[in-house]
Coordinates of C-alpha atoms and ligand atoms in Angstrom, one line a residue:
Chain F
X1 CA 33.6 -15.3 -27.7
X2 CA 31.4 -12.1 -27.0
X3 CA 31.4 -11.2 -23.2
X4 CA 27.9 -12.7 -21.3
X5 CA 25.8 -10.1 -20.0
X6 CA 26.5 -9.8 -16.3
X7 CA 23.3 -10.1 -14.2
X8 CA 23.4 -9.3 -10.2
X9 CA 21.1 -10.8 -7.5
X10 CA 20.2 -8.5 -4.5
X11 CA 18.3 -8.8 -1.5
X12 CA 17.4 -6.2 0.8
X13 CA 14.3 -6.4 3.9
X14 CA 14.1 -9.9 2.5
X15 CA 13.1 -13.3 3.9
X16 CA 14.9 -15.2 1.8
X17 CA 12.0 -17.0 -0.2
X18 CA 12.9 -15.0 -3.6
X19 CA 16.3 -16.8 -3.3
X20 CA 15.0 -19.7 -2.7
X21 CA 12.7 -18.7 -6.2
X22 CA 16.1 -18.5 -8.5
X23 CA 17.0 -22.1 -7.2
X24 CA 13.5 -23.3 -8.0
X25 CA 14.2 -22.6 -11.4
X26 CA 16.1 -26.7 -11.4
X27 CA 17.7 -28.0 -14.2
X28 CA 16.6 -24.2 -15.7
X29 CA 19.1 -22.8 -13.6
X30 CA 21.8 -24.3 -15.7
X31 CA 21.2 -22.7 -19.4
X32 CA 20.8 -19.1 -16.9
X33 CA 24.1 -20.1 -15.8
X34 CA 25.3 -20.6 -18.8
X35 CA 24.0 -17.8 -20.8
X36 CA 24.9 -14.9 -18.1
X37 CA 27.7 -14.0 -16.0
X38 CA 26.3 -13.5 -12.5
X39 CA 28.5 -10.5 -10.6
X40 CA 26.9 -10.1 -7.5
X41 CA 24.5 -12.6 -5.4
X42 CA 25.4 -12.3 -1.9
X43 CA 23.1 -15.6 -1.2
X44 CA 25.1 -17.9 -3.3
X45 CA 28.5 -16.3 -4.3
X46 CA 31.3 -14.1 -2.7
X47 CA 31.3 -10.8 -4.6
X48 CA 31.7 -7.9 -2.4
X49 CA 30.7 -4.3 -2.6
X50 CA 33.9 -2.9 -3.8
X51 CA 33.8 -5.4 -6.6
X52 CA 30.5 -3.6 -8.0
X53 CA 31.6 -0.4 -7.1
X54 CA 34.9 -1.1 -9.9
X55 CA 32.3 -1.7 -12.4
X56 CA 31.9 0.8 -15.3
X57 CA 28.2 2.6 -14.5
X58 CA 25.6 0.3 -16.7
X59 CA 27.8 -2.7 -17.4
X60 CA 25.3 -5.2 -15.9
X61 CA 22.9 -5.9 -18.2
X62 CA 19.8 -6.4 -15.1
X63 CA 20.1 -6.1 -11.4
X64 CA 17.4 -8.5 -9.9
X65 CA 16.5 -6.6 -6.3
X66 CA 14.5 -8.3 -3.8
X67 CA 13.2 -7.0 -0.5
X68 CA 11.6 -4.1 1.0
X69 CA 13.8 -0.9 1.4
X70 CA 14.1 0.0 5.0
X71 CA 17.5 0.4 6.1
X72 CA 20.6 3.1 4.8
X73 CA 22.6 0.0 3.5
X74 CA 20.0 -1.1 1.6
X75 CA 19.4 1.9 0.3
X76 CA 22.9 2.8 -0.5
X77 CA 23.2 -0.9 -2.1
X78 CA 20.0 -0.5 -4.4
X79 CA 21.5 3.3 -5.9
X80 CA 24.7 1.8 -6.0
X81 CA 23.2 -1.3 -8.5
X82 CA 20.7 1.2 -10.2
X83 CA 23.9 3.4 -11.3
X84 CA 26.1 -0.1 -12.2
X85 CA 22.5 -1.8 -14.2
X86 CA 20.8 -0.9 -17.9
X87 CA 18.1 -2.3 -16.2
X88 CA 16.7 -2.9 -12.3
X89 CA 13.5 -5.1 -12.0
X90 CA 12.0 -5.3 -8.5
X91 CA 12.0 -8.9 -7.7
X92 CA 9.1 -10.0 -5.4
X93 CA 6.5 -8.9 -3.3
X94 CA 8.7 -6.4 -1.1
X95 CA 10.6 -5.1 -4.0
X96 CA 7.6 -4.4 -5.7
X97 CA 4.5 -3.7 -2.8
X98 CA 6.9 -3.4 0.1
X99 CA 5.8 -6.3 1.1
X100 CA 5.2 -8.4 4.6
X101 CA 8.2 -6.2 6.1
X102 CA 5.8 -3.1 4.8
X103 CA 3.3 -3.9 7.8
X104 CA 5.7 -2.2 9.9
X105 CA 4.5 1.2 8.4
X106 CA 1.7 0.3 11.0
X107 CA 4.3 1.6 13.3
X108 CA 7.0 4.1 14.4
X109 CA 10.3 3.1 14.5
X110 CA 11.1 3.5 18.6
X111 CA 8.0 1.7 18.8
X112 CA 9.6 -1.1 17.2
X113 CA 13.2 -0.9 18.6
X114 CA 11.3 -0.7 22.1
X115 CA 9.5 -4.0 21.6
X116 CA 12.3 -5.8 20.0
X117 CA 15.5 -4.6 22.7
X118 CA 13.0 -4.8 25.2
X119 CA 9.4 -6.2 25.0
X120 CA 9.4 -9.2 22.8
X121 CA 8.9 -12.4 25.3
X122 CA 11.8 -13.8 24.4
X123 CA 14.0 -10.5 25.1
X124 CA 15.5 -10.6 28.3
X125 CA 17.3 -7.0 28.5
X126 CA 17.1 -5.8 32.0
X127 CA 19.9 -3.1 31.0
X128 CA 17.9 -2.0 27.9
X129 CA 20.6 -2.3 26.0
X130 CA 20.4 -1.4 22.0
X131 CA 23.1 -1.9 19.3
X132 CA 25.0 1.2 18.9
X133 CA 25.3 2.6 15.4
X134 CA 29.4 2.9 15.3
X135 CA 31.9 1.2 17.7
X136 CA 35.6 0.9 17.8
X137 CA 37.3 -2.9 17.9
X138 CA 40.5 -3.1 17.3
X139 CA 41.8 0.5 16.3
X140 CA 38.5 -0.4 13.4
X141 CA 35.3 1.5 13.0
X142 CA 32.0 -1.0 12.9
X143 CA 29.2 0.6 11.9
X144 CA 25.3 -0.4 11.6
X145 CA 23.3 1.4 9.5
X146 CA 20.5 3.6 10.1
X147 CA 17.1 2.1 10.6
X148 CA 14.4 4.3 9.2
X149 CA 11.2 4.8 10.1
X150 CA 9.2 4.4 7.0
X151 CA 9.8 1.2 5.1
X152 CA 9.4 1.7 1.5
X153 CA 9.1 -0.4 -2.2
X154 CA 11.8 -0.3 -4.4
X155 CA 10.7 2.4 -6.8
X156 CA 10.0 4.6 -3.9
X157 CA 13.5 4.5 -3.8
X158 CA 15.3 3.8 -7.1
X159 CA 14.0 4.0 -10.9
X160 CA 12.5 0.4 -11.6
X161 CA 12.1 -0.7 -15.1
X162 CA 9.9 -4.2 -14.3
X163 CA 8.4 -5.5 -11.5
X164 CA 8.6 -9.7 -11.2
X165 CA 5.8 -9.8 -8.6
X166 CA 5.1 -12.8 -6.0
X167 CA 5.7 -13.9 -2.4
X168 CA 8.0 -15.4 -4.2
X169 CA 7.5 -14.7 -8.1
X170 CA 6.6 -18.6 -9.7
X171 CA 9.5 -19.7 -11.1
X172 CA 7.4 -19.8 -14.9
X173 CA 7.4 -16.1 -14.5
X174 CA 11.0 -16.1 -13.8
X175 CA 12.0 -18.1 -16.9
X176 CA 9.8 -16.0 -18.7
X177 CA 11.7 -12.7 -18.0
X178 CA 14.9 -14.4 -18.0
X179 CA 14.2 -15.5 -21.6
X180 CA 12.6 -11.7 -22.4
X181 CA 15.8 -10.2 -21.0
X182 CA 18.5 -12.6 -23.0
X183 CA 16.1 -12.2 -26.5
X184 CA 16.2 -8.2 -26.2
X185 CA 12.3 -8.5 -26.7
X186 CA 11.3 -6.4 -23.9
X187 CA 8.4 -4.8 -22.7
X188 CA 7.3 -1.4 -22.0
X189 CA 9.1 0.4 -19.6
X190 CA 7.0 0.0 -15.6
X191 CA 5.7 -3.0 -17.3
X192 CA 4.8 -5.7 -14.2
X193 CA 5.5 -9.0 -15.8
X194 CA 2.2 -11.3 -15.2
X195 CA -1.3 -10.7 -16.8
X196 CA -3.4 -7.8 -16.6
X197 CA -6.1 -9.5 -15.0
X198 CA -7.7 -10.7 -11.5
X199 CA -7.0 -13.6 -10.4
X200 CA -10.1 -15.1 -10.4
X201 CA -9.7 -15.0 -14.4
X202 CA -7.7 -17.9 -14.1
X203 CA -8.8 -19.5 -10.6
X204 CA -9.2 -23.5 -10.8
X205 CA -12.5 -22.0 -8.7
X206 CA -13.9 -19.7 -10.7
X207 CA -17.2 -21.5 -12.2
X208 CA -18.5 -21.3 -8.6
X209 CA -17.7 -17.8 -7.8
X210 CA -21.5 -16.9 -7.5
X211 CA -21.9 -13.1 -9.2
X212 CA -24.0 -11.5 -6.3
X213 CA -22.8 -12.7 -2.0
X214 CA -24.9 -11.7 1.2
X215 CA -22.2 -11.9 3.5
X216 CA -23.3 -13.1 7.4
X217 CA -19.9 -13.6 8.4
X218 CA -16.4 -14.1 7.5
X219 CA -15.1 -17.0 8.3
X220 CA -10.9 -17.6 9.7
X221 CA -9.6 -20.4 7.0
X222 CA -7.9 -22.4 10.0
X223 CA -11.2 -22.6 11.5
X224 CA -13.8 -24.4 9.1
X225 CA -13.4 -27.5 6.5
X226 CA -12.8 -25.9 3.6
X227 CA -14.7 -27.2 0.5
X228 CA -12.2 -27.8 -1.9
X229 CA -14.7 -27.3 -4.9
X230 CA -16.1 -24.1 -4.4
X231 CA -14.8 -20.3 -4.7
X232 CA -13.5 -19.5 -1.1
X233 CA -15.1 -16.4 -1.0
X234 CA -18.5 -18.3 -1.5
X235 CA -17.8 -20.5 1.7
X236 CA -17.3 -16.6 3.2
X237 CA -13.4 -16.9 3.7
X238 CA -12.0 -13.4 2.7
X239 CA -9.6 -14.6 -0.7
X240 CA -8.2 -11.4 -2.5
X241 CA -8.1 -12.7 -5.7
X242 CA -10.4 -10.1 -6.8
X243 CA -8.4 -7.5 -6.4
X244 CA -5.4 -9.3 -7.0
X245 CA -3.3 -9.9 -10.3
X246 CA -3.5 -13.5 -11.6
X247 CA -0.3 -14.7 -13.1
X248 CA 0.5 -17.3 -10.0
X249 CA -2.5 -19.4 -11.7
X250 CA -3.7 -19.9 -8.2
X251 CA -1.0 -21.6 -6.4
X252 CA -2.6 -20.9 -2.9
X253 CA -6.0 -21.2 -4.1
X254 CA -5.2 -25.2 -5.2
X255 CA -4.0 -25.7 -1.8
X256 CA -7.1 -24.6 -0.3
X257 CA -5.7 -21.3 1.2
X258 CA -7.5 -18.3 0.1
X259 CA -5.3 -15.5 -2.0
X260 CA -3.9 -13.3 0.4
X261 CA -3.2 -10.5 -2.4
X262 CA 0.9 -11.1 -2.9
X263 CA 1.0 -10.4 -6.7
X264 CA -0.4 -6.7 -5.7
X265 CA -3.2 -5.0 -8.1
X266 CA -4.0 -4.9 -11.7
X267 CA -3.1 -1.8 -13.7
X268 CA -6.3 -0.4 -13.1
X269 CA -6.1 -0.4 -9.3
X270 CA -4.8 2.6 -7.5
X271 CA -5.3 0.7 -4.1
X272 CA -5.2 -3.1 -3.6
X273 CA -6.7 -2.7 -0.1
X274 CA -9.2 0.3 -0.8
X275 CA -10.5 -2.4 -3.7
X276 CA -11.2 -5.2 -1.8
X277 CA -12.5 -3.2 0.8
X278 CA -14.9 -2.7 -1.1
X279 CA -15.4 -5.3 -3.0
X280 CA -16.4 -7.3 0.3
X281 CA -18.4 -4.4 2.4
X282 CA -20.7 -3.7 -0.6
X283 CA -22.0 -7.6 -0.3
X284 CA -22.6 -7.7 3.3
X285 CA -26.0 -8.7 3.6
X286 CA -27.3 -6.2 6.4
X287 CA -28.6 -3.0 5.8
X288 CA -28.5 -1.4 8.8
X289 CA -25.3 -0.2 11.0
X290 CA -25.4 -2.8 13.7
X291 CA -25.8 -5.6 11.6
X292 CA -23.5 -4.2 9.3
X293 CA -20.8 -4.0 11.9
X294 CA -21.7 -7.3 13.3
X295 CA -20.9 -8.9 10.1
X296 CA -17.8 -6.5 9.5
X297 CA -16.4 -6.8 13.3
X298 CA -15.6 -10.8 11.8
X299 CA -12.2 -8.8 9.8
X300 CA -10.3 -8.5 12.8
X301 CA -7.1 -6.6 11.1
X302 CA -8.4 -5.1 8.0
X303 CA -5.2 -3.3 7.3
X304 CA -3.2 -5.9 8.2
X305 CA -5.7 -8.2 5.8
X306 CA -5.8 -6.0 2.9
X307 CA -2.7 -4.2 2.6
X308 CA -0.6 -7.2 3.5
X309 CA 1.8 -6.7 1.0
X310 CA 0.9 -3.5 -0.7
X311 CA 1.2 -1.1 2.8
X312 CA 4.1 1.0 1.5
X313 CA 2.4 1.5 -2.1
X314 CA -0.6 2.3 -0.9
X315 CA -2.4 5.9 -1.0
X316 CA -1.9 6.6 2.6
X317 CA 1.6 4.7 2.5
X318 CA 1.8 4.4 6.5
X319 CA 0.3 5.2 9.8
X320 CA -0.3 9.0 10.1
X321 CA 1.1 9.9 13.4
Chain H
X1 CA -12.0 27.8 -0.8
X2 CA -7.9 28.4 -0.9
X3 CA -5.6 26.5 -2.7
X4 CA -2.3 25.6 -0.9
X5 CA -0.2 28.1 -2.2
X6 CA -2.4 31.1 -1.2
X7 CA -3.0 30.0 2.3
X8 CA 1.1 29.6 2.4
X9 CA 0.8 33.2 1.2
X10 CA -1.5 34.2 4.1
X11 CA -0.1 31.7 6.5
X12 CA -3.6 31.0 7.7
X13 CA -4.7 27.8 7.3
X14 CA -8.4 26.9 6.3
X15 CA -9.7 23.6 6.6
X16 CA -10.2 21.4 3.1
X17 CA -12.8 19.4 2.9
X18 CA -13.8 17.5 -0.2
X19 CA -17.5 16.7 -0.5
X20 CA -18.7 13.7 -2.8
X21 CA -22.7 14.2 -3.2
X22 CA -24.9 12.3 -4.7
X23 CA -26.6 14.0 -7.8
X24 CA -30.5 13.0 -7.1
X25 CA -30.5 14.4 -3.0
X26 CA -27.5 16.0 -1.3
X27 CA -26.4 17.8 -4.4
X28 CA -30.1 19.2 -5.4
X29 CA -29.9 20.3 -1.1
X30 CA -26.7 21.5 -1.5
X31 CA -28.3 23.5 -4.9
X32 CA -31.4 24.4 -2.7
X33 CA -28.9 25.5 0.3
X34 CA -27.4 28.0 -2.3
X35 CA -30.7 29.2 -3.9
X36 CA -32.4 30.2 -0.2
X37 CA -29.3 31.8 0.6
X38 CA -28.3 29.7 3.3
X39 CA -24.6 30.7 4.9
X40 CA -22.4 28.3 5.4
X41 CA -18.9 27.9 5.1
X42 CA -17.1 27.6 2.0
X43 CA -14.5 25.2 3.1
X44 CA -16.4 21.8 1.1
X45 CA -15.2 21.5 -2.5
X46 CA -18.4 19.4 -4.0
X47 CA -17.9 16.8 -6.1
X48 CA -21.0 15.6 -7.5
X49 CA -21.7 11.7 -8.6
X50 CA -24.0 10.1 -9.9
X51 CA -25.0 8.1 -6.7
X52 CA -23.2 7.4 -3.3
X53 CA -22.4 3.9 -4.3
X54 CA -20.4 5.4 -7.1
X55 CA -17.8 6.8 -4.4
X56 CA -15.2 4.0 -4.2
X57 CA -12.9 3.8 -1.1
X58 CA -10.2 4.3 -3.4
X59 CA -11.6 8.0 -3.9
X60 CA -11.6 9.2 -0.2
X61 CA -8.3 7.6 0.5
X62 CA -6.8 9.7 -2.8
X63 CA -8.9 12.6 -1.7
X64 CA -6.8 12.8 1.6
X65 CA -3.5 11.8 0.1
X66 CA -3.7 14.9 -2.1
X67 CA -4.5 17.4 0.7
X68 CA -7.7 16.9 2.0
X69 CA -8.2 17.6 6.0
X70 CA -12.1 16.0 5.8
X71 CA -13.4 14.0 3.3
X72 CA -17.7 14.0 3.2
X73 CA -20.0 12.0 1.5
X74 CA -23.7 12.8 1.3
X75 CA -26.3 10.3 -0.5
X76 CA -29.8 9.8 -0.6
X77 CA -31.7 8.5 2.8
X78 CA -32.1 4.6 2.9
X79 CA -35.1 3.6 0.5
X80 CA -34.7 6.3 -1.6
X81 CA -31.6 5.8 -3.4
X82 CA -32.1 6.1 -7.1
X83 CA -30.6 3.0 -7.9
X84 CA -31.8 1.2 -5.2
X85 CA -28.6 -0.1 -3.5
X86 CA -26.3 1.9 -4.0
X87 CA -26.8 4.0 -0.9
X88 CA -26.6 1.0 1.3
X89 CA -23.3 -0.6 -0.4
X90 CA -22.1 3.0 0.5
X91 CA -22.8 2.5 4.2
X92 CA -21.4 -1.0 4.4
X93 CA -18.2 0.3 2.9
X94 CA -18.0 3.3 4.7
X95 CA -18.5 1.9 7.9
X96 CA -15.6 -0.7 7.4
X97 CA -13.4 2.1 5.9
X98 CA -14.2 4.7 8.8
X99 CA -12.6 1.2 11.2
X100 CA -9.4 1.0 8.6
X101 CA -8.8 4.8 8.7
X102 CA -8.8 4.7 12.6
X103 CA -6.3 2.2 12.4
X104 CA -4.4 4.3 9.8
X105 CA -4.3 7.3 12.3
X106 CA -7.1 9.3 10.5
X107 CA -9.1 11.0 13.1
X108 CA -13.1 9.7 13.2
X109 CA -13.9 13.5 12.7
X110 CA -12.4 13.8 9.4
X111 CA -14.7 11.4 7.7
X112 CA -18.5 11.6 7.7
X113 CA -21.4 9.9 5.9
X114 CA -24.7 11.9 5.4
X115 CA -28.1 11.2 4.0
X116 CA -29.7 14.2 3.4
X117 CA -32.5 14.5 1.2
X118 CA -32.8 17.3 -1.8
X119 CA -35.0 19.0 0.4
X120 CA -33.0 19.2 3.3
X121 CA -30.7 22.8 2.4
X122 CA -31.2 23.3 6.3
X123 CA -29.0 19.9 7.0
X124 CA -26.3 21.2 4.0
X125 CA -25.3 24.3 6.3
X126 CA -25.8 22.5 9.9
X127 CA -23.2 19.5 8.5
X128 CA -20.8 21.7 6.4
X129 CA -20.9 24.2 9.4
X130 CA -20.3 21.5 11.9
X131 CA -17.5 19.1 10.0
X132 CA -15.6 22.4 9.2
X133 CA -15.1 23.3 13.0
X134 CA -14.5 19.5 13.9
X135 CA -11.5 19.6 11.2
X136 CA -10.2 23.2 12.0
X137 CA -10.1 21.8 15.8
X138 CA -8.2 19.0 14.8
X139 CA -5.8 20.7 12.5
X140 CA -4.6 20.4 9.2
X141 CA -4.1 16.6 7.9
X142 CA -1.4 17.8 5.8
X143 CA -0.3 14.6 4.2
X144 CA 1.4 15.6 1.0
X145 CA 3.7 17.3 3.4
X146 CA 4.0 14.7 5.4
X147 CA 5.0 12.4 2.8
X148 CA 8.1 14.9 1.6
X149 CA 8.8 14.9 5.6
X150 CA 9.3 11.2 5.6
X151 CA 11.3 10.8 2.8
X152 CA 14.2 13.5 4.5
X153 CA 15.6 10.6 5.9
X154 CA 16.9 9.3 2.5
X155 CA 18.5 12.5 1.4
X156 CA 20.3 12.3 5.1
X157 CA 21.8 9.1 3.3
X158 CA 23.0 11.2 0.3
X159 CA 24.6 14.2 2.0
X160 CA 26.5 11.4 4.6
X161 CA 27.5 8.6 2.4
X162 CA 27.4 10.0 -0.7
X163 CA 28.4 13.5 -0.1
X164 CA 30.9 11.8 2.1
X165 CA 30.5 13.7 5.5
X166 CA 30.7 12.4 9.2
X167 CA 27.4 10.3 9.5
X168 CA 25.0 11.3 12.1
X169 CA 24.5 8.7 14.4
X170 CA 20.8 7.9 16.4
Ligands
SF4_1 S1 -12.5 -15.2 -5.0 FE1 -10.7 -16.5 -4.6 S2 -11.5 -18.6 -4.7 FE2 -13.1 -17.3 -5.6 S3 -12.7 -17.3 -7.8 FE3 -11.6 -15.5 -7.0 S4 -9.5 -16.3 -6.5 FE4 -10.9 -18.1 -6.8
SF4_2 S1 -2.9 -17.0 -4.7 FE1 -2.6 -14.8 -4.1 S2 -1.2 -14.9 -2.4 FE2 -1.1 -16.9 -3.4 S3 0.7 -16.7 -4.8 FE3 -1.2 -16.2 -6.0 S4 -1.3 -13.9 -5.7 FE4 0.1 -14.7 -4.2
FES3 S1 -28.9 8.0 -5.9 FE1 -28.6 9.2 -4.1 S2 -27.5 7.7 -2.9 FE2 -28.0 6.5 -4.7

């Protein structure tokens, strides 16, 4: 019997949800399992690091990674499965945008330590005391890696050849690359694997997404009754499904949540945030600067809003200091 | 106007500024400002459009990712855009973006919004004049650089683990 292709899982500045995505795959799961031979999944199985390292340099068929890159390990971890892997694909939202643990390029890095050893209301540190990055127990060295200050997408870090993108990716978009990957019908190289297209191409809403808006005000979803038949954007909730790839098929949008941008741009967008920016200033109905701001004061966070997945891949990447 | 590797020849820095006008006003003042001889100084790189609602965000954030220490836009006054709207989608964008690169550490002086008519050369010299010292008092923006900075801390990674020297501890 020919050898399976060997197939790794990863994680790195993760959550957890694109785990959770594999296992959503059901009874689907079972013909992966049986068609590959998974060599590394930290999650679900106990491979170690050293097993990898014994690996012949691209004898895994595809390294899945998910989650941001913002620590030495995870860095280390990601070259050490790019150099083992024919092929990496950045799996998720962080992998692929940086994702939700990207919103700390808002930030520096002692002002986060500070706030978490020392701020945070549930810290109670009187001593200040922070981990230390190497201590001796036992005659043995423990060591922590290094926390950096910029947090970064996978390709910022290693070569990617695909990008399964998603907060988490659907599991249809999994099976789909799964099946790509096994048939040896692959795509261009860089190719994200969902549609080339907004969202609102395929939004259960679109018929009443009106073509021209005069926004007054933008409206918090938690705070009004959302009408379940009409474009969100229309009832003035900011949804980022037009700047946002479709591919999802609008899972938040059916639940009456507006799109907050996790499958990242089209092709054609250099900027996610910088594109629905603009697409929402432009229809503010005021024409003069204090009315303008008035409606525009009713975005509280717009980085936090716009950018947030995409903070790391964007043009300006983080907060200048 | 320098490019970067002649002011690393010199070692003087001159403040970039990229200039987005709109064809129908700023740029025929910016025309009229060279034809009457008006001074002024020559650190704006003009960019002419079509219309100031042609500028997408997307354009001044790239501008200032590749090197620019000021970014300036200049369109026709309000009622006399060309295409009717276009210079009032600009302001609406611009004034949310101006917010966003505040929160993104971009100084308020680095990005300006002008109307100024294709008669006004006057205005081209006093707002060129003016947003040049603003910028040179602030200092060079510099972010292609700063990008290389921020990625040294990876290739601290390579030299320690995978060069295999004592790792440096914080
Ligand atoms: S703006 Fe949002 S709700 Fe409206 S059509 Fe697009 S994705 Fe659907
Ligand atoms: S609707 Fe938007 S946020 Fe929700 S899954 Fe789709 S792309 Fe992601
Ligand atoms: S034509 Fe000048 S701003 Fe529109």
């Amino acid at each position: 019997m020919p050898e399976k292709p060997k197939v790794t899982f990863y994680w790195c500045a993760s959550c957890g949800g694109c785990e959770e995505s594999v296992v959503d795959l059901a009874e689907n799961i079972l013909d992966v399992v049986a068609a590959v031979d998974i060599v590394m999944w930290p999650v679900a199985m106990d491979f170690k690091k050293k097993d990898v390292e014994a690996m012949e340099d691209k004898s895994i068929l595809v390294s899945m990674i998910n989650g941001a890159i913002r620590t030495s390990e995870q860095e280390e971890m990601a070259k050490l499965m790019r150099r083992k892997s024919q092929l990496v694909i950045a799996y998720g939202s962080c992998a692929h945008l940086g994702g939700i643990p990207g919103l700390a390029n808002q930030f520096q890095r002692e002002e986060i330590l500070q706030y978490i050893f020392e701020e945070s209301p549930s810290t109670v540190n009187p001593q200040k005391t922070r981990p230390e990055r190497k201590v001796m127990t036992n005659g043995n060295a423990v060591t922590l890696p290094n926390f950096f200050n910029v947090v970064r997408a996978l390709d910022q870090v290693i070569d990617v050849d695909y990008y399964l993108p998603g907060c988490p990716p659907t599991p249809k978009l999994l099976k789909q690359a799964l099946d790509a990957l096994l048939s040896g019908n692959l795509p261009e190289k860089g190719t994200v694997l969902a549609p080339d297209i907004a969202l609102c191409d395929e939004c259960p809403k679109k018929d009443t997404k009106p073509s021209d808006l005069k926004f007054t005000e933008f409206k918090r979803p938690h705070l009004v009754q959302i009408d379940s038949a009409t474009c969100l954007l229309a009832q003035g909730i900011v949804c980022m499904g037009p700047a946002t790839r479709g591919g999802c098929e609008g899972v938040c949008i059916s639940g009456n949540m507006p799109c907050t941008g996790c499958f990242g741009p089209t092709s054609r967008v250099k900027d996610q945030g910088a594109k629905i920016l603009s697409a929402l200033a432009s229809q503010v109905e005021a024409k003069d600067e204090k009315g303008i701001d008035a409606t525009l004061a009713t975005i509280p966070d717009p980085v936090g809003t716009f950018y947030r997945y995409g903070l790391p891949i964007s043009l300006l990447r983080r907060k200048n200091f | 106007m320098l490019t970067a590797g002649e002011q690393s020849k010199t070692n003087t820095w001159e403040p970039r500024i990229v200039a987005f006008f709109c064809n129908w006003c700023t740029y025929t003042a910016a025309d009229l400002a060279g034809v009457s001889r008006l001074r002024h100084a020559p650190n704006a790189r003009i960019i002419r459009v079509m219309c100031s609602g042609r500028v997408d965000p997307q354009f001044i954030l790239d501008a200032f990712s590749k090197g620019a220490d000021g970014v300036l836009l200049g369109g026709c006054h309000p009622g006399d855009c060309h295409y009717m709207e276009g210079n009032y989608k600009a302001l609406r964008r611009m004034r949310l973006l101006k917010r966003m690169l505040k929160d993104m550490g971009i100084e308020e002086h680095r990005f300006r919004l002008e109307w100024i008519s294709a008669s006004e050369g006057e205005r081209i010299k006093t707002v060129i004049n003016e947003m040049t010292e603003q910028v040179r008092t602030l200092g060079p923006l510099g972010l292609p650089k700063k990008f290389e900075e921020w990625d040294t801390e990876m290739e601290v990674l390579e030299r320690t683990v995978n060069g295999k020297e004592e790792a440096v501890h914080a």
